[in-house]
PDB file of C-alpha atoms in Angstrom:
ATOM      1  CA  MET X  24       0.000   0.000   0.000  1.00 70.00           C
ATOM      2  CA  PRO X  25       1.334   3.480  -0.803  1.00 96.00           C
ATOM      3  CA  PHE X  26       2.355   5.718   2.075  1.00 97.00           C
ATOM      4  CA  VAL X  27       4.216   8.980   2.377  1.00 97.00           C
ATOM      5  CA  THR X  28       6.147   9.559   5.573  1.00 96.00           C
ATOM      6  CA  HIS X  29       6.068  13.004   7.150  1.00 96.00           C
ATOM      7  CA  GLY X  30       7.963  13.222  10.408  1.00 93.00           C
ATOM      8  CA  GLU X  31       6.670  10.461  12.642  1.00 90.00           C
ATOM      9  CA  VAL X  32       3.523   9.681  10.656  1.00 97.00           C
ATOM     10  CA  ASN X  33       2.856   7.461   7.654  1.00 98.00           C
ATOM     11  CA  LEU X  34       0.020   8.853   5.542  1.00 98.00           C
ATOM     12  CA  TYR X  35      -1.937   6.442   3.376  1.00 98.00           C
ATOM     13  CA  TYR X  36      -2.885   7.650  -0.093  1.00 98.00           C
ATOM     14  CA  GLU X  37      -4.332   6.377  -3.360  1.00 98.00           C
ATOM     15  CA  ASP X  38      -3.229   7.758  -6.727  1.00 98.00           C
ATOM     16  CA  GLN X  39      -5.321   6.750  -9.734  1.00 98.00           C
ATOM     17  CA  GLY X  40      -5.968   7.933 -13.272  1.00 98.00           C
ATOM     18  CA  THR X  41      -3.990  10.306 -15.463  1.00 97.00           C
ATOM     19  CA  GLY X  42      -4.249  13.957 -16.403  1.00 97.00           C
ATOM     20  CA  ASP X  43      -4.506  17.125 -14.330  1.00 97.00           C
ATOM     21  CA  PRO X  44      -4.312  16.160 -10.639  1.00 98.00           C
ATOM     22  CA  VAL X  45      -7.234  16.547  -8.242  1.00 99.00           C
ATOM     23  CA  VAL X  46      -6.485  16.061  -4.540  1.00 99.00           C
ATOM     24  CA  LEU X  47      -9.541  15.148  -2.447  1.00 99.00           C
ATOM     25  CA  ILE X  48      -9.326  15.939   1.279  1.00 99.00           C
ATOM     26  CA  HIS X  49     -11.921  14.245   3.460  1.00 98.00           C
ATOM     27  CA  GLY X  50     -13.995  15.478   6.373  1.00 98.00           C
ATOM     28  CA  TRP X  51     -14.134  14.560  10.055  1.00 98.00           C
ATOM     29  CA  PRO X  52     -14.381  11.838  11.284  1.00 98.00           C
ATOM     30  CA  LEU X  53     -14.187   9.887   8.006  1.00 98.00           C
ATOM     31  CA  SER X  54     -11.399   8.942   5.581  1.00 98.00           C
ATOM     32  CA  GLY X  55     -10.534   9.046   1.909  1.00 98.00           C
ATOM     33  CA  ARG X  56     -13.148   6.335   1.365  1.00 98.00           C
ATOM     34  CA  SER X  57     -15.805   9.038   1.681  1.00 98.00           C
ATOM     35  CA  TRP X  58     -14.964  10.162  -1.891  1.00 98.00           C
ATOM     36  CA  GLU X  59     -16.181   6.897  -3.404  1.00 98.00           C
ATOM     37  CA  ALA X  60     -18.852   8.620  -5.519  1.00 98.00           C
ATOM     38  CA  GLN X  61     -16.422  11.211  -6.909  1.00 98.00           C
ATOM     39  CA  VAL X  62     -13.310   9.230  -7.851  1.00 98.00           C
ATOM     40  CA  PRO X  63     -14.772   7.301 -10.834  1.00 98.00           C
ATOM     41  CA  ALA X  64     -16.427  10.416 -12.269  1.00 98.00           C
ATOM     42  CA  LEU X  65     -13.193  12.387 -12.079  1.00 98.00           C
ATOM     43  CA  ILE X  66     -11.123   9.610 -13.642  1.00 98.00           C
ATOM     44  CA  ALA X  67     -13.681   9.195 -16.446  1.00 98.00           C
ATOM     45  CA  GLU X  68     -13.327  12.917 -17.152  1.00 98.00           C
ATOM     46  CA  GLY X  69      -9.566  12.493 -17.605  1.00 98.00           C
ATOM     47  CA  HIS X  70      -8.176  13.505 -14.224  1.00 98.00           C
ATOM     48  CA  ARG X  71      -5.524  12.029 -11.982  1.00 98.00           C
ATOM     49  CA  VAL X  72      -7.203  11.597  -8.586  1.00 98.00           C
ATOM     50  CA  ILE X  73      -5.358  11.483  -5.289  1.00 98.00           C
ATOM     51  CA  THR X  74      -7.150  10.695  -2.047  1.00 98.00           C
ATOM     52  CA  TYR X  75      -5.419  10.366   1.300  1.00 98.00           C
ATOM     53  CA  ASP X  76      -6.281   9.690   4.915  1.00 98.00           C
ATOM     54  CA  ARG X  77      -5.633  12.474   7.390  1.00 98.00           C
ATOM     55  CA  ARG X  78      -3.286  11.448  10.205  1.00 98.00           C
ATOM     56  CA  GLY X  79      -5.260   9.477  12.770  1.00 98.00           C
ATOM     57  CA  PHE X  80      -7.939   8.439  10.278  1.00 98.00           C
ATOM     58  CA  GLY X  81      -8.434   5.634   7.792  1.00 98.00           C
ATOM     59  CA  ARG X  82      -5.215   3.704   7.194  1.00 98.00           C
ATOM     60  CA  SER X  83      -2.833   6.482   8.202  1.00 98.00           C
ATOM     61  CA  ASP X  84      -0.910   6.205  11.462  1.00 98.00           C
ATOM     62  CA  GLN X  85      -2.898   6.945  14.596  1.00 98.00           C
ATOM     63  CA  VAL X  86      -0.364   9.205  16.237  1.00 98.00           C
ATOM     64  CA  TRP X  87      -0.944  11.078  19.490  1.00 98.00           C
ATOM     65  CA  THR X  88      -0.179  14.624  18.315  1.00 98.00           C
ATOM     66  CA  GLY X  89      -0.318  16.909  15.296  1.00 98.00           C
ATOM     67  CA  TYR X  90      -4.054  17.496  14.899  1.00 98.00           C
ATOM     68  CA  ASP X  91      -3.697  21.226  14.337  1.00 98.00           C
ATOM     69  CA  TYR X  92      -4.075  22.847  10.934  1.00 98.00           C
ATOM     70  CA  ASP X  93      -0.462  23.966  10.597  1.00 98.00           C
ATOM     71  CA  THR X  94       0.640  20.344  10.947  1.00 98.00           C
ATOM     72  CA  LEU X  95      -2.196  19.015   8.789  1.00 98.00           C
ATOM     73  CA  ALA X  96      -1.289  21.471   6.016  1.00 98.00           C
ATOM     74  CA  ALA X  97       2.329  20.348   6.329  1.00 98.00           C
ATOM     75  CA  ASP X  98       1.133  16.737   5.897  1.00 98.00           C
ATOM     76  CA  LEU X  99      -0.644  17.783   2.698  1.00 98.00           C
ATOM     77  CA  ASP X 100       2.477  19.589   1.503  1.00 98.00           C
ATOM     78  CA  ALA X 101       4.539  16.445   2.129  1.00 98.00           C
ATOM     79  CA  LEU X 102       2.141  14.418  -0.030  1.00 98.00           C
ATOM     80  CA  ILE X 103       2.159  17.014  -2.826  1.00 98.00           C
ATOM     81  CA  ARG X 104       5.947  17.154  -2.862  1.00 98.00           C
ATOM     82  CA  HIS X 105       6.313  13.377  -2.634  1.00 98.00           C
ATOM     83  CA  LEU X 106       4.190  12.992  -5.784  1.00 98.00           C
ATOM     84  CA  ASP X 107       5.605  16.215  -7.310  1.00 98.00           C
ATOM     85  CA  LEU X 108       2.100  17.400  -8.143  1.00 98.00           C
ATOM     86  CA  ARG X 109       1.573  20.598 -10.122  1.00 98.00           C
ATOM     87  CA  ASP X 110      -1.456  22.436 -11.506  1.00 98.00           C
ATOM     88  CA  ILE X 111      -3.480  20.853  -8.719  1.00 98.00           C
ATOM     89  CA  THR X 112      -7.121  21.288  -7.905  1.00 98.00           C
ATOM     90  CA  LEU X 113      -7.463  21.022  -4.129  1.00 99.00           C
ATOM     91  CA  VAL X 114     -10.922  19.852  -3.023  1.00 99.00           C
ATOM     92  CA  GLY X 115     -11.631  20.049   0.693  1.00 99.00           C
ATOM     93  CA  PHE X 116     -14.798  18.680   2.235  1.00 98.00           C
ATOM     94  CA  SER X 117     -15.880  19.966   5.666  1.00 98.00           C
ATOM     95  CA  MET X 118     -12.770  19.839   7.871  1.00 98.00           C
ATOM     96  CA  GLY X 119     -10.763  19.257   4.700  1.00 98.00           C
ATOM     97  CA  GLY X 120     -11.615  22.763   3.546  1.00 98.00           C
ATOM     98  CA  GLY X 121      -9.419  23.958   6.375  1.00 98.00           C
ATOM     99  CA  GLU X 122      -6.417  22.166   4.891  1.00 98.00           C
ATOM    100  CA  VAL X 123      -7.119  23.805   1.529  1.00 98.00           C
ATOM    101  CA  ALA X 124      -7.224  27.278   3.095  1.00 98.00           C
ATOM    102  CA  ARG X 125      -4.235  26.787   5.394  1.00 98.00           C
ATOM    103  CA  TYR X 126      -2.141  25.129   2.676  1.00 98.00           C
ATOM    104  CA  ILE X 127      -2.671  28.060   0.294  1.00 98.00           C
ATOM    105  CA  GLY X 128      -2.203  30.576   3.086  1.00 98.00           C
ATOM    106  CA  THR X 129       1.088  28.971   4.127  1.00 98.00           C
ATOM    107  CA  TYR X 130       2.616  27.447   1.001  1.00 98.00           C
ATOM    108  CA  GLY X 131       1.161  29.634  -1.721  1.00 98.00           C
ATOM    109  CA  THR X 132      -0.195  28.658  -5.107  1.00 98.00           C
ATOM    110  CA  ASP X 133       2.887  27.664  -7.124  1.00 98.00           C
ATOM    111  CA  ARG X 134       1.542  24.118  -7.357  1.00 98.00           C
ATOM    112  CA  VAL X 135      -2.172  24.897  -7.140  1.00 98.00           C
ATOM    113  CA  ARG X 136      -4.449  25.847 -10.012  1.00 98.00           C
ATOM    114  CA  ARG X 137      -7.898  25.761  -8.400  1.00 98.00           C
ATOM    115  CA  ALA X 138      -9.539  25.446  -4.994  1.00 98.00           C
ATOM    116  CA  VAL X 139     -12.844  23.855  -4.015  1.00 99.00           C
ATOM    117  CA  PHE X 140     -14.569  24.248  -0.644  1.00 99.00           C
ATOM    118  CA  ALA X 141     -17.315  21.638  -0.215  1.00 99.00           C
ATOM    119  CA  ALA X 142     -19.525  21.982   2.874  1.00 98.00           C
ATOM    120  CA  ALA X 143     -16.307  23.343   4.324  1.00 98.00           C
ATOM    121  CA  VAL X 144     -15.524  24.874   7.714  1.00 98.00           C
ATOM    122  CA  PRO X 145     -13.840  28.156   6.587  1.00 98.00           C
ATOM    123  CA  PRO X 146     -13.845  31.011   7.117  1.00 98.00           C
ATOM    124  CA  TYR X 147     -14.216  30.604  10.922  1.00 98.00           C
ATOM    125  CA  LEU X 148     -16.694  28.423  12.779  1.00 98.00           C
ATOM    126  CA  TYR X 149     -15.981  29.683  16.281  1.00 98.00           C
ATOM    127  CA  LYS X 150     -18.549  32.149  17.557  1.00 96.00           C
ATOM    128  CA  SER X 151     -16.792  35.004  19.345  1.00 94.00           C
ATOM    129  CA  ASP X 152     -16.941  38.752  19.849  1.00 94.00           C
ATOM    130  CA  ASP X 153     -14.987  39.374  16.651  1.00 95.00           C
ATOM    131  CA  ASN X 154     -16.854  36.621  14.786  1.00 97.00           C
ATOM    132  CA  PRO X 155     -20.516  36.847  15.871  1.00 96.00           C
ATOM    133  CA  ASP X 156     -21.650  34.988  12.748  1.00 93.00           C
ATOM    134  CA  GLY X 157     -19.755  31.831  13.690  1.00 96.00           C
ATOM    135  CA  GLY X 158     -21.655  28.602  14.161  1.00 93.00           C
ATOM    136  CA  LEU X 159     -19.933  26.934  17.141  1.00 96.00           C
ATOM    137  CA  ASP X 160     -19.926  28.442  20.613  1.00 96.00           C
ATOM    138  CA  ASP X 161     -17.972  27.207  23.625  1.00 96.00           C
ATOM    139  CA  ALA X 162     -20.891  25.171  24.931  1.00 96.00           C
ATOM    140  CA  THR X 163     -21.340  23.294  21.649  1.00 96.00           C
ATOM    141  CA  ILE X 164     -17.628  22.556  21.338  1.00 98.00           C
ATOM    142  CA  LYS X 165     -17.592  21.290  24.921  1.00 98.00           C
ATOM    143  CA  THR X 166     -20.607  19.065  24.201  1.00 98.00           C
ATOM    144  CA  PHE X 167     -18.789  17.525  21.223  1.00 98.00           C
ATOM    145  CA  GLN X 168     -15.662  16.943  23.297  1.00 98.00           C
ATOM    146  CA  GLN X 169     -17.558  15.425  26.210  1.00 98.00           C
ATOM    147  CA  GLY X 170     -19.426  13.159  23.823  1.00 98.00           C
ATOM    148  CA  VAL X 171     -16.190  11.822  22.351  1.00 98.00           C
ATOM    149  CA  VAL X 172     -14.549  11.347  25.747  1.00 98.00           C
ATOM    150  CA  THR X 173     -17.568   9.837  27.508  1.00 98.00           C
ATOM    151  CA  ASP X 174     -18.949   7.496  24.832  1.00 98.00           C
ATOM    152  CA  ARG X 175     -17.314   8.063  21.483  1.00 98.00           C
ATOM    153  CA  ILE X 176     -19.273   5.372  19.651  1.00 98.00           C
ATOM    154  CA  ALA X 177     -22.660   6.678  20.806  1.00 98.00           C
ATOM    155  CA  PHE X 178     -21.615  10.225  19.931  1.00 98.00           C
ATOM    156  CA  LEU X 179     -20.561   9.139  16.444  1.00 98.00           C
ATOM    157  CA  ASP X 180     -23.870   7.342  15.937  1.00 98.00           C
ATOM    158  CA  GLY X 181     -25.748  10.576  16.521  1.00 97.00           C
ATOM    159  CA  PHE X 182     -23.300  12.747  14.647  1.00 97.00           C
ATOM    160  CA  THR X 183     -23.280  10.648  11.489  1.00 97.00           C
ATOM    161  CA  GLU X 184     -27.075  10.539  11.509  1.00 97.00           C
ATOM    162  CA  ALA X 185     -27.178  14.352  11.510  1.00 97.00           C
ATOM    163  CA  PHE X 186     -24.414  14.319   8.885  1.00 98.00           C
ATOM    164  CA  PHE X 187     -26.779  12.903   6.267  1.00 98.00           C
ATOM    165  CA  LYS X 188     -30.075  14.480   7.321  1.00 97.00           C
ATOM    166  CA  ALA X 189     -31.896  17.375   5.684  1.00 97.00           C
ATOM    167  CA  GLY X 190     -34.539  18.412   8.158  1.00 94.00           C
ATOM    168  CA  ARG X 191     -35.882  15.142   9.511  1.00 93.00           C
ATOM    169  CA  LYS X 192     -35.241  13.107   6.387  1.00 96.00           C
ATOM    170  CA  GLN X 193     -32.225  10.871   5.985  1.00 97.00           C
ATOM    171  CA  LYS X 194     -30.714  11.410   2.543  1.00 98.00           C
ATOM    172  CA  VAL X 195     -28.637   8.235   2.226  1.00 98.00           C
ATOM    173  CA  SER X 196     -29.479   4.556   2.595  1.00 98.00           C
ATOM    174  CA  ASP X 197     -29.248   2.812   5.946  1.00 98.00           C
ATOM    175  CA  ALA X 198     -26.349   0.804   4.539  1.00 98.00           C
ATOM    176  CA  GLN X 199     -24.413   3.917   3.571  1.00 98.00           C
ATOM    177  CA  LEU X 200     -25.022   5.434   6.979  1.00 98.00           C
ATOM    178  CA  ALA X 201     -23.709   2.253   8.614  1.00 98.00           C
ATOM    179  CA  TYR X 202     -20.660   2.364   6.347  1.00 98.00           C
ATOM    180  CA  ALA X 203     -19.819   5.925   7.401  1.00 98.00           C
ATOM    181  CA  ARG X 204     -20.190   4.926  11.037  1.00 98.00           C
ATOM    182  CA  GLN X 205     -17.775   2.029  10.616  1.00 98.00           C
ATOM    183  CA  ILE X 206     -15.169   4.374   9.114  1.00 98.00           C
ATOM    184  CA  ALA X 207     -15.623   6.788  12.012  1.00 98.00           C
ATOM    185  CA  TYR X 208     -15.567   4.100  14.720  1.00 98.00           C
ATOM    186  CA  PHE X 209     -12.059   2.978  13.829  1.00 98.00           C
ATOM    187  CA  ALA X 210     -10.463   6.402  13.676  1.00 98.00           C
ATOM    188  CA  SER X 211      -8.035   7.429  16.402  1.00 98.00           C
ATOM    189  CA  PRO X 212      -9.970   8.412  19.555  1.00 98.00           C
ATOM    190  CA  LYS X 213      -7.315  11.043  20.298  1.00 98.00           C
ATOM    191  CA  GLY X 214      -7.395  12.381  16.749  1.00 98.00           C
ATOM    192  CA  THR X 215     -11.186  12.439  16.783  1.00 98.00           C
ATOM    193  CA  LEU X 216     -11.102  14.487  19.970  1.00 98.00           C
ATOM    194  CA  ASP X 217      -8.314  16.899  19.030  1.00 98.00           C
ATOM    195  CA  CYS X 218      -9.761  17.678  15.616  1.00 98.00           C
ATOM    196  CA  ILE X 219     -12.804  19.225  17.298  1.00 98.00           C
ATOM    197  CA  THR X 220     -10.591  22.036  18.556  1.00 98.00           C
ATOM    198  CA  ALA X 221      -8.916  22.329  15.158  1.00 98.00           C
ATOM    199  CA  PHE X 222     -12.013  22.721  13.014  1.00 98.00           C
ATOM    200  CA  GLY X 223     -14.006  24.457  15.733  1.00 98.00           C
ATOM    201  CA  GLU X 224     -11.550  27.163  16.725  1.00 98.00           C
ATOM    202  CA  THR X 225      -9.198  27.805  13.786  1.00 98.00           C
ATOM    203  CA  ASP X 226      -9.559  31.158  12.062  1.00 98.00           C
ATOM    204  CA  PHE X 227      -9.089  30.875   8.283  1.00 98.00           C
ATOM    205  CA  ARG X 228     -10.052  34.431   7.406  1.00 98.00           C
ATOM    206  CA  GLY X 229      -6.448  35.430   6.799  1.00 98.00           C
ATOM    207  CA  ASP X 230      -5.865  32.353   4.635  1.00 98.00           C
ATOM    208  CA  LEU X 231      -8.925  33.038   2.481  1.00 98.00           C
ATOM    209  CA  ALA X 232      -7.739  36.605   1.953  1.00 97.00           C
ATOM    210  CA  LYS X 233      -4.673  35.195   0.147  1.00 97.00           C
ATOM    211  CA  ILE X 234      -6.700  33.166  -2.361  1.00 98.00           C
ATOM    212  CA  SER X 235      -6.801  34.718  -5.832  1.00 97.00           C
ATOM    213  CA  LEU X 236      -7.134  31.607  -7.979  1.00 97.00           C
ATOM    214  CA  PRO X 237     -10.355  30.099  -9.409  1.00 98.00           C
ATOM    215  CA  THR X 238     -12.471  28.895  -6.514  1.00 98.00           C
ATOM    216  CA  LEU X 239     -15.666  26.879  -6.230  1.00 99.00           C
ATOM    217  CA  VAL X 240     -17.877  26.695  -3.149  1.00 99.00           C
ATOM    218  CA  ILE X 241     -20.380  23.802  -3.005  1.00 98.00           C
ATOM    219  CA  HIS X 242     -22.815  23.570  -0.110  1.00 98.00           C
ATOM    220  CA  GLY X 243     -26.123  21.952   0.753  1.00 98.00           C
ATOM    221  CA  ASP X 244     -28.878  24.330   1.769  1.00 98.00           C
ATOM    222  CA  SER X 245     -29.938  21.984   4.591  1.00 98.00           C
ATOM    223  CA  ASP X 246     -26.522  21.401   6.157  1.00 98.00           C
ATOM    224  CA  ALA X 247     -27.090  21.012   9.908  1.00 96.00           C
ATOM    225  CA  ILE X 248     -23.422  20.386  10.760  1.00 97.00           C
ATOM    226  CA  VAL X 249     -21.680  23.281   8.975  1.00 98.00           C
ATOM    227  CA  PRO X 250     -24.544  25.618   8.075  1.00 98.00           C
ATOM    228  CA  PHE X 251     -24.328  27.357   4.726  1.00 98.00           C
ATOM    229  CA  GLU X 252     -24.955  30.796   6.238  1.00 98.00           C
ATOM    230  CA  VAL X 253     -21.936  30.637   8.561  1.00 97.00           C
ATOM    231  CA  SER X 254     -19.504  28.970   6.185  1.00 98.00           C
ATOM    232  CA  GLY X 255     -20.074  28.469   2.470  1.00 98.00           C
ATOM    233  CA  LYS X 256     -21.943  31.721   1.998  1.00 98.00           C
ATOM    234  CA  ARG X 257     -19.242  33.696   3.769  1.00 98.00           C
ATOM    235  CA  THR X 258     -16.380  31.946   1.961  1.00 98.00           C
ATOM    236  CA  ALA X 259     -17.964  32.653  -1.422  1.00 98.00           C
ATOM    237  CA  ALA X 260     -18.339  36.316  -0.454  1.00 98.00           C
ATOM    238  CA  THR X 261     -14.737  36.523   0.780  1.00 97.00           C
ATOM    239  CA  VAL X 262     -12.883  34.979  -2.176  1.00 98.00           C
ATOM    240  CA  GLU X 263     -13.127  37.342  -5.120  1.00 96.00           C
ATOM    241  CA  GLY X 264     -14.752  35.750  -8.150  1.00 97.00           C
ATOM    242  CA  ALA X 265     -15.664  32.529  -6.346  1.00 98.00           C
ATOM    243  CA  GLN X 266     -18.367  30.411  -7.951  1.00 98.00           C
ATOM    244  CA  LEU X 267     -21.142  29.243  -5.638  1.00 98.00           C
ATOM    245  CA  VAL X 268     -23.328  26.173  -6.075  1.00 98.00           C
ATOM    246  CA  VAL X 269     -26.008  25.527  -3.452  1.00 98.00           C
ATOM    247  CA  ILE X 270     -27.582  22.068  -3.637  1.00 98.00           C
ATOM    248  CA  LYS X 271     -31.260  21.933  -2.754  1.00 98.00           C
ATOM    249  CA  ASP X 272     -32.135  19.672   0.191  1.00 98.00           C
ATOM    250  CA  GLY X 273     -28.457  18.881   0.568  1.00 98.00           C
ATOM    251  CA  PRO X 274     -27.315  17.767   4.047  1.00 98.00           C
ATOM    252  CA  HIS X 275     -23.748  18.058   5.277  1.00 98.00           C
ATOM    253  CA  GLY X 276     -22.624  14.873   3.522  1.00 98.00           C
ATOM    254  CA  VAL X 277     -23.814  16.272   0.216  1.00 98.00           C
ATOM    255  CA  ASN X 278     -21.166  14.541  -1.896  1.00 98.00           C
ATOM    256  CA  ALA X 279     -22.652  11.182  -0.834  1.00 98.00           C
ATOM    257  CA  SER X 280     -26.320  12.154  -0.661  1.00 98.00           C
ATOM    258  CA  HIS X 281     -26.413  14.106  -3.947  1.00 98.00           C
ATOM    259  CA  PRO X 282     -23.510  12.704  -5.982  1.00 98.00           C
ATOM    260  CA  ALA X 283     -24.974  13.589  -9.392  1.00 98.00           C
ATOM    261  CA  GLU X 284     -25.439  17.270  -8.500  1.00 98.00           C
ATOM    262  CA  PHE X 285     -22.140  17.448  -6.643  1.00 98.00           C
ATOM    263  CA  ASN X 286     -20.155  15.822  -9.448  1.00 98.00           C
ATOM    264  CA  GLU X 287     -21.801  17.989 -12.093  1.00 98.00           C
ATOM    265  CA  ALA X 288     -20.809  21.149 -10.213  1.00 98.00           C
ATOM    266  CA  LEU X 289     -17.261  19.928  -9.670  1.00 98.00           C
ATOM    267  CA  LEU X 290     -16.714  18.718 -13.234  1.00 98.00           C
ATOM    268  CA  ASP X 291     -18.182  21.895 -14.746  1.00 98.00           C
ATOM    269  CA  PHE X 292     -15.742  23.906 -12.642  1.00 98.00           C
ATOM    270  CA  LEU X 293     -12.800  21.738 -13.721  1.00 98.00           C
ATOM    271  CA  ARG X 294     -13.673  22.291 -17.366  1.00 96.00           C
ATOM    272  CA  THR X 295     -13.238  26.068 -17.073  1.00 88.00           C
TER     273      THR X 295
END
């Protein structure tokens, strides 16, 4: 199996297809397997597709430290340099949108051609005096953390259910919901916990201000995890010239619940 080593961690990745590279960065608490509905469509369109598992998740090493965005962006940089990727489209889903923003903010755009934020956490989820439009306050973050520490499996059961719901309606099959839960169950407990602080409290506003390349924002209008109004809408307004696609009745896991609409938006953007 292919791995890239960055410091103390071995990161699992898959590299398939040929053509312009597209790097898919998964959300929390899943893995690169969550892109199953996108990989074939991208390869059929003539793209080289790279998925990888964030440290602590999937088949990457379950290390004890490094679940902050500076380190996670450095992991992504190590993968990009290992494969010597250029003219990349970076696609970040949910927490993965933070890696896209922090990577560009830190490492620039010499190797990057386009950016995609899909149901993504930027610009800043934490609700504070200088960010009153944020979506996560201290009490909510603490509830997440207590849930993971007290009974992680029960917490993940509830979280993944909300992940795929629009209103009260589940938008994926029971089997697909069970599959997502299995991926989440076997992630690092420490990584699962620490990432709450990372995606909940990291400010990406300065990173977004540095983005001047073609950018797509995809978001479901019924996202109960990362609401459109506090994230996708604001990111699209911040990045000059960003394209915005809002998917009707789309929950947080919109790439799995609405793959046809999601893939159409992504492929149309890649054709420009």
